[in-house]
Structures are given as structure tokens and as C-alpha cells.
Amino acid sequence: MMEPKKVVVLALHDALESAYPPLNIAVGAASSGADVILAFSRKGVNILDEKYIPVPSEGIEYLSNALNDFNAPSIHELLEIAVETGVKLYVVDLDLKEDIHFLYPADQVPIKWVLNEAVSADLFVHF
């Protein structure tokens, strides 16, 4: 039997257009049987916050409506699918004094750990 592929995804930003790619890749990879690590940087960790409201960057405000028109799942729905498909969640170098209420548990790891995991991964992407 073949070893499952290993995929490491690093979410660097929480703007709407930056939140979808790492979640889509993590869900797709996990759905295909890969072992997936989804790590969130300090600027991406808000995606895990129950109060997170994804806002598009200036100039692409139309994106919210386009995603609604397309019936795309919300960021929180994608995160739920990721967890249900076995994606492992991590936060990188987070200052735990920040007032974040995680929707799902995530282990705290140093960036060096993520990069070490990335070296042995079949795919490493960051957005």
C-alpha cells in the first residue's frame, strides 16, 4: 500500500481572497486521501476566530457578492469541511494574549516546525 501524500498549507492572510485558496487546497487534498497540515500565521489566524468576518481587499469588493451568487461555501463552512476531512490545524508563533475564540482546536507551533514539515511534504503552498 502506498503512503498517503503529505500536504502542508500555510495561510498567511485573512482577507477574503486570501482565505479561500489555503482552505480549498487543504479540503481538496484531504478529500483525495492526503495527510494535510493547515497552519495559520499571525495575520491568517483570524480565519479560525468564531467572530471572523471575511472582508475582501480594497478594489475587489465585488468578490463577496460573486461568491454568494456562485453559492460558494463560506470560509467557516470550508473550515468545518476541512476538520471533518481530517485536516490538522496549527497556529504559528501566536501571542496567546490575543482575544481569539477558536472555532476548532489548533496546536501552537513555531514557524521552524512548519518549515521542517514542508521539507518532507509532497506539496507545500502558502497564500
mmCIF file of N, CA and C in Angstrom:
data_model
loop_
_atom_site.group_PDB
_atom_site.id
_atom_site.type_symbol
_atom_site.label_atom_id
_atom_site.label_comp_id
_atom_site.label_asym_id
_atom_site.label_seq_id
_atom_site.Cartn_x
_atom_site.Cartn_y
_atom_site.Cartn_z
ATOM 1 N N MET A 1 0.831 -1.188 0.000
ATOM 2 C CA MET A 1 0.000 0.000 0.000
ATOM 3 C C MET A 1 0.875 1.250 0.000
ATOM 4 N N MET A 2 0.475 2.226 -0.780
ATOM 5 C CA MET A 2 1.246 3.465 -0.874
ATOM 6 C C MET A 2 1.013 4.356 0.346
ATOM 7 N N GLU A 3 2.080 5.045 0.724
ATOM 8 C CA GLU A 3 1.960 6.044 1.780
ATOM 9 C C GLU A 3 1.077 7.186 1.282
ATOM 10 N N PRO A 4 0.239 7.755 2.135
ATOM 11 C CA PRO A 4 -0.547 8.904 1.681
ATOM 12 C C PRO A 4 0.375 10.098 1.404
ATOM 13 N N LYS A 5 -0.031 10.925 0.474
ATOM 14 C CA LYS A 5 0.719 12.147 0.182
ATOM 15 C C LYS A 5 0.629 13.064 1.393
ATOM 16 N N LYS A 6 1.651 13.899 1.554
ATOM 17 C CA LYS A 6 1.671 14.865 2.645
ATOM 18 C C LYS A 6 1.600 16.259 2.041
ATOM 19 N N VAL A 7 0.650 17.049 2.514
ATOM 20 C CA VAL A 7 0.451 18.399 2.008
ATOM 21 C C VAL A 7 0.512 19.370 3.188
ATOM 22 N N VAL A 8 1.308 20.425 3.039
ATOM 23 C CA VAL A 8 1.408 21.466 4.051
ATOM 24 C C VAL A 8 0.937 22.770 3.415
ATOM 25 N N VAL A 9 -0.037 23.406 4.063
ATOM 26 C CA VAL A 9 -0.603 24.655 3.560
ATOM 27 C C VAL A 9 -0.454 25.707 4.659
ATOM 28 N N LEU A 10 0.070 26.865 4.279
ATOM 29 C CA LEU A 10 0.266 27.956 5.234
ATOM 30 C C LEU A 10 -0.610 29.130 4.821
ATOM 31 N N ALA A 11 -1.556 29.492 5.688
ATOM 32 C CA ALA A 11 -2.447 30.632 5.450
ATOM 33 C C ALA A 11 -1.815 31.871 6.079
ATOM 34 N N LEU A 12 -1.404 32.804 5.230
ATOM 35 C CA LEU A 12 -0.660 33.971 5.706
ATOM 36 C C LEU A 12 -1.519 35.205 5.954
ATOM 37 N N HIS A 13 -2.690 35.283 5.330
ATOM 38 C CA HIS A 13 -3.514 36.494 5.419
ATOM 39 C C HIS A 13 -4.979 36.129 5.614
ATOM 40 N N ASP A 14 -5.758 37.066 6.156
ATOM 41 C CA ASP A 14 -7.166 36.785 6.421
ATOM 42 C C ASP A 14 -8.135 37.548 5.520
ATOM 43 N N ALA A 15 -7.642 38.272 4.523
ATOM 44 C CA ALA A 15 -8.557 38.926 3.581
ATOM 45 C C ALA A 15 -9.335 37.840 2.839
ATOM 46 N N LEU A 16 -10.549 38.161 2.422
ATOM 47 C CA LEU A 16 -11.419 37.167 1.790
ATOM 48 C C LEU A 16 -10.720 36.403 0.680
ATOM 49 N N GLU A 17 -10.057 37.119 -0.227
ATOM 50 C CA GLU A 17 -9.428 36.455 -1.372
ATOM 51 C C GLU A 17 -8.203 35.642 -0.980
ATOM 52 N N SER A 18 -7.674 35.873 0.216
ATOM 53 C CA SER A 18 -6.520 35.109 0.700
ATOM 54 C C SER A 18 -6.932 33.918 1.551
ATOM 55 N N ALA A 19 -8.172 33.931 2.043
ATOM 56 C CA ALA A 19 -8.627 32.854 2.934
ATOM 57 C C ALA A 19 -9.092 31.630 2.158
ATOM 58 N N TYR A 20 -9.668 31.842 0.981
ATOM 59 C CA TYR A 20 -10.203 30.706 0.217
ATOM 60 C C TYR A 20 -9.130 29.747 -0.311
ATOM 61 N N PRO A 21 -8.055 30.222 -0.939
ATOM 62 C CA PRO A 21 -7.094 29.265 -1.537
ATOM 63 C C PRO A 21 -6.523 28.238 -0.568
ATOM 64 N N PRO A 22 -6.027 28.638 0.621
ATOM 65 C CA PRO A 22 -5.472 27.590 1.503
ATOM 66 C C PRO A 22 -6.533 26.593 1.961
ATOM 67 N N LEU A 23 -7.748 27.074 2.217
ATOM 68 C CA LEU A 23 -8.809 26.166 2.653
ATOM 69 C C LEU A 23 -9.235 25.242 1.522
ATOM 70 N N ASN A 24 -9.361 25.774 0.315
ATOM 71 C CA ASN A 24 -9.738 24.931 -0.827
ATOM 72 C C ASN A 24 -8.702 23.848 -1.093
ATOM 73 N N ILE A 25 -7.438 24.210 -1.038
ATOM 74 C CA ILE A 25 -6.373 23.226 -1.283
ATOM 75 C C ILE A 25 -6.351 22.184 -0.167
ATOM 76 N N ALA A 26 -6.487 22.626 1.081
ATOM 77 C CA ALA A 26 -6.479 21.688 2.205
ATOM 78 C C ALA A 26 -7.640 20.696 2.094
ATOM 79 N N VAL A 27 -8.832 21.193 1.789
ATOM 80 C CA VAL A 27 -10.006 20.322 1.660
ATOM 81 C C VAL A 27 -9.835 19.368 0.484
ATOM 82 N N GLY A 28 -9.382 19.892 -0.643
ATOM 83 C CA GLY A 28 -9.195 19.042 -1.820
ATOM 84 C C GLY A 28 -8.169 17.949 -1.578
ATOM 85 N N ALA A 29 -7.061 18.317 -0.965
ATOM 86 C CA ALA A 29 -6.000 17.336 -0.697
ATOM 87 C C ALA A 29 -6.474 16.282 0.300
ATOM 88 N N ALA A 30 -7.144 16.720 1.368
ATOM 89 C CA ALA A 30 -7.632 15.770 2.369
ATOM 90 C C ALA A 30 -8.689 14.847 1.763
ATOM 91 N N SER A 31 -9.532 15.406 0.903
ATOM 92 C CA SER A 31 -10.578 14.602 0.256
ATOM 93 C C SER A 31 -9.991 13.531 -0.662
ATOM 94 N N SER A 32 -8.783 13.784 -1.159
ATOM 95 C CA SER A 32 -8.139 12.807 -2.039
ATOM 96 C C SER A 32 -7.271 11.821 -1.253
ATOM 97 N N GLY A 33 -7.304 11.910 0.080
ATOM 98 C CA GLY A 33 -6.593 10.948 0.907
ATOM 99 C C GLY A 33 -5.261 11.406 1.448
ATOM 100 N N ALA A 34 -4.873 12.651 1.196
ATOM 101 C CA ALA A 34 -3.582 13.152 1.688
ATOM 102 C C ALA A 34 -3.661 13.486 3.177
ATOM 103 N N ASP A 35 -2.510 13.409 3.832
ATOM 104 C CA ASP A 35 -2.369 13.920 5.194
ATOM 105 C C ASP A 35 -2.100 15.409 5.058
ATOM 106 N N VAL A 36 -2.954 16.235 5.660
ATOM 107 C CA VAL A 36 -2.863 17.679 5.441
ATOM 108 C C VAL A 36 -2.623 18.433 6.742
ATOM 109 N N ILE A 37 -1.631 19.301 6.694
ATOM 110 C CA ILE A 37 -1.340 20.247 7.770
ATOM 111 C C ILE A 37 -1.755 21.616 7.253
ATOM 112 N N LEU A 38 -2.627 22.296 7.987
ATOM 113 C CA LEU A 38 -3.044 23.652 7.639
ATOM 114 C C LEU A 38 -2.618 24.552 8.782
ATOM 115 N N ALA A 39 -1.625 25.398 8.507
ATOM 116 C CA ALA A 39 -1.079 26.283 9.535
ATOM 117 C C ALA A 39 -1.476 27.724 9.230
ATOM 118 N N PHE A 40 -1.713 28.479 10.290
ATOM 119 C CA PHE A 40 -2.140 29.870 10.168
ATOM 120 C C PHE A 40 -1.106 30.787 10.803
ATOM 121 N N SER A 41 -0.664 31.789 10.049
ATOM 122 C CA SER A 41 0.277 32.769 10.584
ATOM 123 C C SER A 41 -0.467 33.749 11.488
ATOM 124 N N ARG A 42 0.270 34.677 12.081
ATOM 125 C CA ARG A 42 -0.359 35.686 12.939
ATOM 126 C C ARG A 42 -1.403 36.498 12.184
ATOM 127 N N LYS A 43 -1.150 36.752 10.901
ATOM 128 C CA LYS A 43 -2.096 37.547 10.112
ATOM 129 C C LYS A 43 -3.187 36.677 9.496
ATOM 130 N N GLY A 44 -3.033 35.363 9.538
ATOM 131 C CA GLY A 44 -4.040 34.470 8.995
ATOM 132 C C GLY A 44 -4.895 33.798 10.050
ATOM 133 N N VAL A 45 -4.475 33.894 11.308
ATOM 134 C CA VAL A 45 -5.136 33.152 12.385
ATOM 135 C C VAL A 45 -6.582 33.604 12.610
ATOM 136 N N ASN A 46 -6.907 34.819 12.206
ATOM 137 C CA ASN A 46 -8.284 35.293 12.391
ATOM 138 C C ASN A 46 -9.297 34.397 11.689
ATOM 139 N N ILE A 47 -8.856 33.690 10.660
ATOM 140 C CA ILE A 47 -9.745 32.770 9.937
ATOM 141 C C ILE A 47 -10.339 31.736 10.900
ATOM 142 N N LEU A 48 -9.600 31.395 11.939
ATOM 143 C CA LEU A 48 -10.060 30.405 12.923
ATOM 144 C C LEU A 48 -10.974 30.997 13.997
ATOM 145 N N ASP A 49 -11.078 32.320 14.030
ATOM 146 C CA ASP A 49 -11.853 33.009 15.063
ATOM 147 C C ASP A 49 -13.343 32.898 14.760
ATOM 148 N N GLU A 50 -14.129 32.537 15.775
ATOM 149 C CA GLU A 50 -15.581 32.409 15.560
ATOM 150 C C GLU A 50 -16.211 33.731 15.144
ATOM 151 N N LYS A 51 -15.554 34.864 15.455
ATOM 152 C CA LYS A 51 -16.092 36.183 15.102
ATOM 153 C C LYS A 51 -15.565 36.687 13.747
ATOM 154 N N TYR A 52 -14.790 35.874 13.043
ATOM 155 C CA TYR A 52 -14.173 36.291 11.782
ATOM 156 C C TYR A 52 -15.220 36.607 10.715
ATOM 157 N N ILE A 53 -15.090 37.776 10.146
ATOM 158 C CA ILE A 53 -15.928 38.175 9.012
ATOM 159 C C ILE A 53 -14.977 38.470 7.858
ATOM 160 N N PRO A 54 -14.981 37.624 6.826
ATOM 161 C CA PRO A 54 -14.045 37.826 5.720
ATOM 162 C C PRO A 54 -14.402 39.065 4.901
ATOM 163 N N VAL A 55 -13.433 39.943 4.765
ATOM 164 C CA VAL A 55 -13.621 41.172 4.001
ATOM 165 C C VAL A 55 -12.615 41.172 2.861
ATOM 166 N N PRO A 56 -13.067 41.432 1.637
ATOM 167 C CA PRO A 56 -12.129 41.479 0.517
ATOM 168 C C PRO A 56 -11.247 42.727 0.588
ATOM 169 N N SER A 57 -10.097 42.652 -0.039
ATOM 170 C CA SER A 57 -9.198 43.797 -0.106
ATOM 171 C C SER A 57 -9.831 44.917 -0.925
ATOM 172 N N GLU A 58 -9.327 46.120 -0.711
ATOM 173 C CA GLU A 58 -9.836 47.282 -1.434
ATOM 174 C C GLU A 58 -9.713 47.070 -2.944
ATOM 175 N N GLY A 59 -10.763 47.408 -3.639
ATOM 176 C CA GLY A 59 -10.749 47.286 -5.092
ATOM 177 C C GLY A 59 -11.420 46.022 -5.607
ATOM 178 N N ILE A 60 -11.632 45.066 -4.713
ATOM 179 C CA ILE A 60 -12.314 43.832 -5.168
ATOM 180 C C ILE A 60 -13.505 43.514 -4.272
ATOM 181 N N GLU A 61 -14.198 44.559 -3.860
ATOM 182 C CA GLU A 61 -15.366 44.390 -3.002
ATOM 183 C C GLU A 61 -16.437 43.524 -3.665
ATOM 184 N N TYR A 62 -16.463 43.508 -4.987
ATOM 185 C CA TYR A 62 -17.437 42.698 -5.729
ATOM 186 C C TYR A 62 -17.303 41.208 -5.425
ATOM 187 N N LEU A 63 -16.147 40.783 -4.910
ATOM 188 C CA LEU A 63 -15.879 39.370 -4.698
ATOM 189 C C LEU A 63 -16.893 38.723 -3.743
ATOM 190 N N SER A 64 -17.282 39.420 -2.694
ATOM 191 C CA SER A 64 -18.254 38.861 -1.744
ATOM 192 C C SER A 64 -19.550 38.493 -2.449
ATOM 193 N N ASN A 65 -20.061 39.415 -3.258
ATOM 194 C CA ASN A 65 -21.309 39.142 -3.980
ATOM 195 C C ASN A 65 -21.128 38.025 -4.996
ATOM 196 N N ALA A 66 -19.990 38.015 -5.684
ATOM 197 C CA ALA A 66 -19.736 36.980 -6.688
ATOM 198 C C ALA A 66 -19.725 35.599 -6.034
ATOM 199 N N LEU A 67 -19.092 35.478 -4.879
ATOM 200 C CA LEU A 67 -19.045 34.193 -4.180
ATOM 201 C C LEU A 67 -20.446 33.774 -3.727
ATOM 202 N N ASN A 68 -21.230 34.740 -3.248
ATOM 203 C CA ASN A 68 -22.620 34.440 -2.858
ATOM 204 C C ASN A 68 -23.425 33.992 -4.069
ATOM 205 N N ASP A 69 -23.289 34.710 -5.194
ATOM 206 C CA ASP A 69 -24.017 34.363 -6.415
ATOM 207 C C ASP A 69 -23.651 32.964 -6.898
ATOM 208 N N PHE A 70 -22.394 32.590 -6.693
ATOM 209 C CA PHE A 70 -21.879 31.295 -7.133
ATOM 210 C C PHE A 70 -22.258 30.182 -6.152
ATOM 211 N N ASN A 71 -22.833 30.575 -5.006
ATOM 212 C CA ASN A 71 -23.178 29.625 -3.939
ATOM 213 C C ASN A 71 -21.951 28.940 -3.347
ATOM 214 N N ALA A 72 -20.843 29.650 -3.324
ATOM 215 C CA ALA A 72 -19.619 29.095 -2.737
ATOM 216 C C ALA A 72 -19.819 28.938 -1.233
ATOM 217 N N PRO A 73 -19.227 27.900 -0.657
ATOM 218 C CA PRO A 73 -19.329 27.758 0.797
ATOM 219 C C PRO A 73 -18.622 28.934 1.480
ATOM 220 N N SER A 74 -19.088 29.277 2.660
ATOM 221 C CA SER A 74 -18.429 30.345 3.416
ATOM 222 C C SER A 74 -17.074 29.843 3.919
ATOM 223 N N ILE A 75 -16.273 30.770 4.399
ATOM 224 C CA ILE A 75 -14.970 30.396 4.974
ATOM 225 C C ILE A 75 -15.190 29.445 6.154
ATOM 226 N N HIS A 76 -16.163 29.751 7.018
ATOM 227 C CA HIS A 76 -16.408 28.873 8.171
ATOM 228 C C HIS A 76 -16.913 27.506 7.727
ATOM 229 N N GLU A 77 -17.715 27.457 6.665
ATOM 230 C CA GLU A 77 -18.169 26.158 6.151
ATOM 231 C C GLU A 77 -16.995 25.353 5.604
ATOM 232 N N LEU A 78 -16.098 26.017 4.880
ATOM 233 C CA LEU A 78 -14.909 25.323 4.360
ATOM 234 C C LEU A 78 -14.030 24.819 5.502
ATOM 235 N N LEU A 79 -13.898 25.620 6.536
ATOM 236 C CA LEU A 79 -13.104 25.217 7.695
ATOM 237 C C LEU A 79 -13.719 23.977 8.347
ATOM 238 N N GLU A 80 -15.035 23.948 8.449
ATOM 239 C CA GLU A 80 -15.728 22.775 9.002
ATOM 240 C C GLU A 80 -15.478 21.536 8.139
ATOM 241 N N ILE A 81 -15.547 21.692 6.824
ATOM 242 C CA ILE A 81 -15.282 20.572 5.912
ATOM 243 C C ILE A 81 -13.838 20.097 6.079
ATOM 244 N N ALA A 82 -12.919 21.052 6.220
ATOM 245 C CA ALA A 82 -11.504 20.697 6.413
ATOM 246 C C ALA A 82 -11.339 19.827 7.653
ATOM 247 N N VAL A 83 -11.929 20.253 8.752
ATOM 248 C CA VAL A 83 -11.819 19.489 10.002
ATOM 249 C C VAL A 83 -12.465 18.115 9.842
ATOM 250 N N GLU A 84 -13.621 18.068 9.201
ATOM 251 C CA GLU A 84 -14.319 16.786 9.001
ATOM 252 C C GLU A 84 -13.537 15.825 8.110
ATOM 253 N N THR A 85 -12.714 16.368 7.199
ATOM 254 C CA THR A 85 -11.932 15.502 6.310
ATOM 255 C C THR A 85 -10.554 15.177 6.881
ATOM 256 N N GLY A 86 -10.296 15.611 8.120
ATOM 257 C CA GLY A 86 -9.062 15.213 8.793
ATOM 258 C C GLY A 86 -7.900 16.175 8.687
ATOM 259 N N VAL A 87 -8.127 17.373 8.190
ATOM 260 C CA VAL A 87 -7.051 18.370 8.138
ATOM 261 C C VAL A 87 -6.644 18.715 9.568
ATOM 262 N N LYS A 88 -5.328 18.734 9.810
ATOM 263 C CA LYS A 88 -4.803 19.076 11.134
ATOM 264 C C LYS A 88 -4.495 20.573 11.164
ATOM 265 N N LEU A 89 -5.004 21.279 12.174
ATOM 266 C CA LEU A 89 -4.865 22.735 12.266
ATOM 267 C C LEU A 89 -3.767 23.134 13.244
ATOM 268 N N TYR A 90 -2.991 24.144 12.835
ATOM 269 C CA TYR A 90 -1.904 24.668 13.659
ATOM 270 C C TYR A 90 -1.881 26.186 13.547
ATOM 271 N N VAL A 91 -1.433 26.824 14.616
ATOM 272 C CA VAL A 91 -1.172 28.258 14.571
ATOM 273 C C VAL A 91 0.311 28.464 14.827
ATOM 274 N N VAL A 92 0.864 29.433 14.115
ATOM 275 C CA VAL A 92 2.306 29.665 14.149
ATOM 276 C C VAL A 92 2.638 30.877 15.002
ATOM 277 N N ASP A 93 3.502 30.661 15.994
ATOM 278 C CA ASP A 93 4.051 31.757 16.795
ATOM 279 C C ASP A 93 3.003 32.751 17.259
ATOM 280 N N LEU A 94 1.877 32.255 17.735
ATOM 281 C CA LEU A 94 0.788 33.127 18.154
ATOM 282 C C LEU A 94 1.026 33.663 19.552
ATOM 283 N N ASP A 95 0.738 34.930 19.738
ATOM 284 C CA ASP A 95 0.755 35.537 21.065
ATOM 285 C C ASP A 95 -0.593 35.190 21.699
ATOM 286 N N LEU A 96 -0.581 34.284 22.648
ATOM 287 C CA LEU A 96 -1.839 33.776 23.205
ATOM 288 C C LEU A 96 -2.610 34.805 24.021
ATOM 289 N N LYS A 97 -2.060 36.008 24.183
ATOM 290 C CA LYS A 97 -2.802 37.059 24.879
ATOM 291 C C LYS A 97 -3.877 37.639 23.960
ATOM 292 N N GLU A 98 -3.768 37.348 22.674
ATOM 293 C CA GLU A 98 -4.757 37.864 21.737
ATOM 294 C C GLU A 98 -6.119 37.254 22.045
ATOM 295 N N ASP A 99 -7.160 38.029 21.830
ATOM 296 C CA ASP A 99 -8.513 37.597 22.170
ATOM 297 C C ASP A 99 -9.156 36.887 20.982
ATOM 298 N N ILE A 100 -8.782 35.631 20.800
ATOM 299 C CA ILE A 100 -9.314 34.848 19.693
ATOM 300 C C ILE A 100 -10.044 33.640 20.265
ATOM 301 N N HIS A 101 -11.265 33.437 19.800
ATOM 302 C CA HIS A 101 -12.051 32.283 20.217
ATOM 303 C C HIS A 101 -12.085 31.313 19.041
ATOM 304 N N PHE A 102 -11.274 30.272 19.139
ATOM 305 C CA PHE A 102 -11.117 29.320 18.046
ATOM 306 C C PHE A 102 -12.383 28.511 17.809
ATOM 307 N N LEU A 103 -12.782 28.402 16.547
ATOM 308 C CA LEU A 103 -13.892 27.526 16.174
ATOM 309 C C LEU A 103 -13.501 26.063 16.368
ATOM 310 N N TYR A 104 -12.229 25.758 16.111
ATOM 311 C CA TYR A 104 -11.712 24.391 16.224
ATOM 312 C C TYR A 104 -10.359 24.457 16.911
ATOM 313 N N PRO A 105 -10.011 23.424 17.678
ATOM 314 C CA PRO A 105 -8.705 23.434 18.346
ATOM 315 C C PRO A 105 -7.569 23.414 17.333
ATOM 316 N N ALA A 106 -6.519 24.152 17.661
ATOM 317 C CA ALA A 106 -5.324 24.186 16.818
ATOM 318 C C ALA A 106 -4.105 24.195 17.732
ATOM 319 N N ASP A 107 -3.135 23.354 17.407
ATOM 320 C CA ASP A 107 -1.910 23.318 18.199
ATOM 321 C C ASP A 107 -1.030 24.495 17.822
ATOM 322 N N GLN A 108 -0.338 25.031 18.817
ATOM 323 C CA GLN A 108 0.595 26.124 18.558
ATOM 324 C C GLN A 108 1.976 25.542 18.273
ATOM 325 N N VAL A 109 2.583 26.001 17.177
ATOM 326 C CA VAL A 109 3.908 25.513 16.771
ATOM 327 C C VAL A 109 4.762 26.697 16.300
ATOM 328 N N PRO A 110 6.083 26.551 16.373
ATOM 329 C CA PRO A 110 6.949 27.591 15.815
ATOM 330 C C PRO A 110 7.005 27.466 14.287
ATOM 331 N N ILE A 111 7.321 28.551 13.625
ATOM 332 C CA ILE A 111 7.410 28.529 12.160
ATOM 333 C C ILE A 111 8.445 27.502 11.702
ATOM 334 N N LYS A 112 9.484 27.302 12.476
ATOM 335 C CA LYS A 112 10.516 26.316 12.115
ATOM 336 C C LYS A 112 9.900 24.920 11.981
ATOM 337 N N TRP A 113 8.950 24.580 12.846
ATOM 338 C CA TRP A 113 8.286 23.279 12.767
ATOM 339 C C TRP A 113 7.541 23.150 11.448
ATOM 340 N N VAL A 114 6.802 24.200 11.061
ATOM 341 C CA VAL A 114 6.045 24.181 9.802
ATOM 342 C C VAL A 114 7.000 23.997 8.632
ATOM 343 N N LEU A 115 8.098 24.733 8.635
ATOM 344 C CA LEU A 115 9.058 24.633 7.530
ATOM 345 C C LEU A 115 9.713 23.257 7.486
ATOM 346 N N ASN A 116 9.982 22.665 8.634
ATOM 347 C CA ASN A 116 10.513 21.295 8.656
ATOM 348 C C ASN A 116 9.500 20.311 8.082
ATOM 349 N N GLU A 117 8.224 20.480 8.409
ATOM 350 C CA GLU A 117 7.170 19.638 7.837
ATOM 351 C C GLU A 117 7.089 19.850 6.326
ATOM 352 N N ALA A 118 7.237 21.093 5.898
ATOM 353 C CA ALA A 118 7.153 21.428 4.470
ATOM 354 C C ALA A 118 8.254 20.742 3.669
ATOM 355 N N VAL A 119 9.435 20.609 4.264
ATOM 356 C CA VAL A 119 10.565 19.983 3.565
ATOM 357 C C VAL A 119 10.241 18.540 3.192
ATOM 358 N N SER A 120 9.522 17.855 4.051
ATOM 359 C CA SER A 120 9.203 16.442 3.787
ATOM 360 C C SER A 120 7.849 16.259 3.090
ATOM 361 N N ALA A 121 7.203 17.364 2.751
ATOM 362 C CA ALA A 121 5.878 17.280 2.132
ATOM 363 C C ALA A 121 5.979 17.035 0.627
ATOM 364 N N ASP A 122 4.932 16.424 0.090
ATOM 365 C CA ASP A 122 4.833 16.264 -1.370
ATOM 366 C C ASP A 122 4.404 17.589 -2.016
ATOM 367 N N LEU A 123 3.703 18.414 -1.237
ATOM 368 C CA LEU A 123 3.273 19.721 -1.723
ATOM 369 C C LEU A 123 3.286 20.697 -0.563
ATOM 370 N N PHE A 124 3.880 21.866 -0.785
ATOM 371 C CA PHE A 124 3.853 22.944 0.195
ATOM 372 C C PHE A 124 3.408 24.211 -0.510
ATOM 373 N N VAL A 125 2.327 24.819 -0.031
ATOM 374 C CA VAL A 125 1.840 26.063 -0.612
ATOM 375 C C VAL A 125 1.538 27.056 0.494
ATOM 376 N N HIS A 126 1.642 28.319 0.154
ATOM 377 C CA HIS A 126 1.275 29.374 1.117
ATOM 378 C C HIS A 126 0.606 30.501 0.353
ATOM 379 N N PHE A 127 -0.346 31.128 1.035
ATOM 380 C CA PHE A 127 -1.118 32.221 0.444
ATOM 381 C C PHE A 127 -1.232 33.357 1.422
#
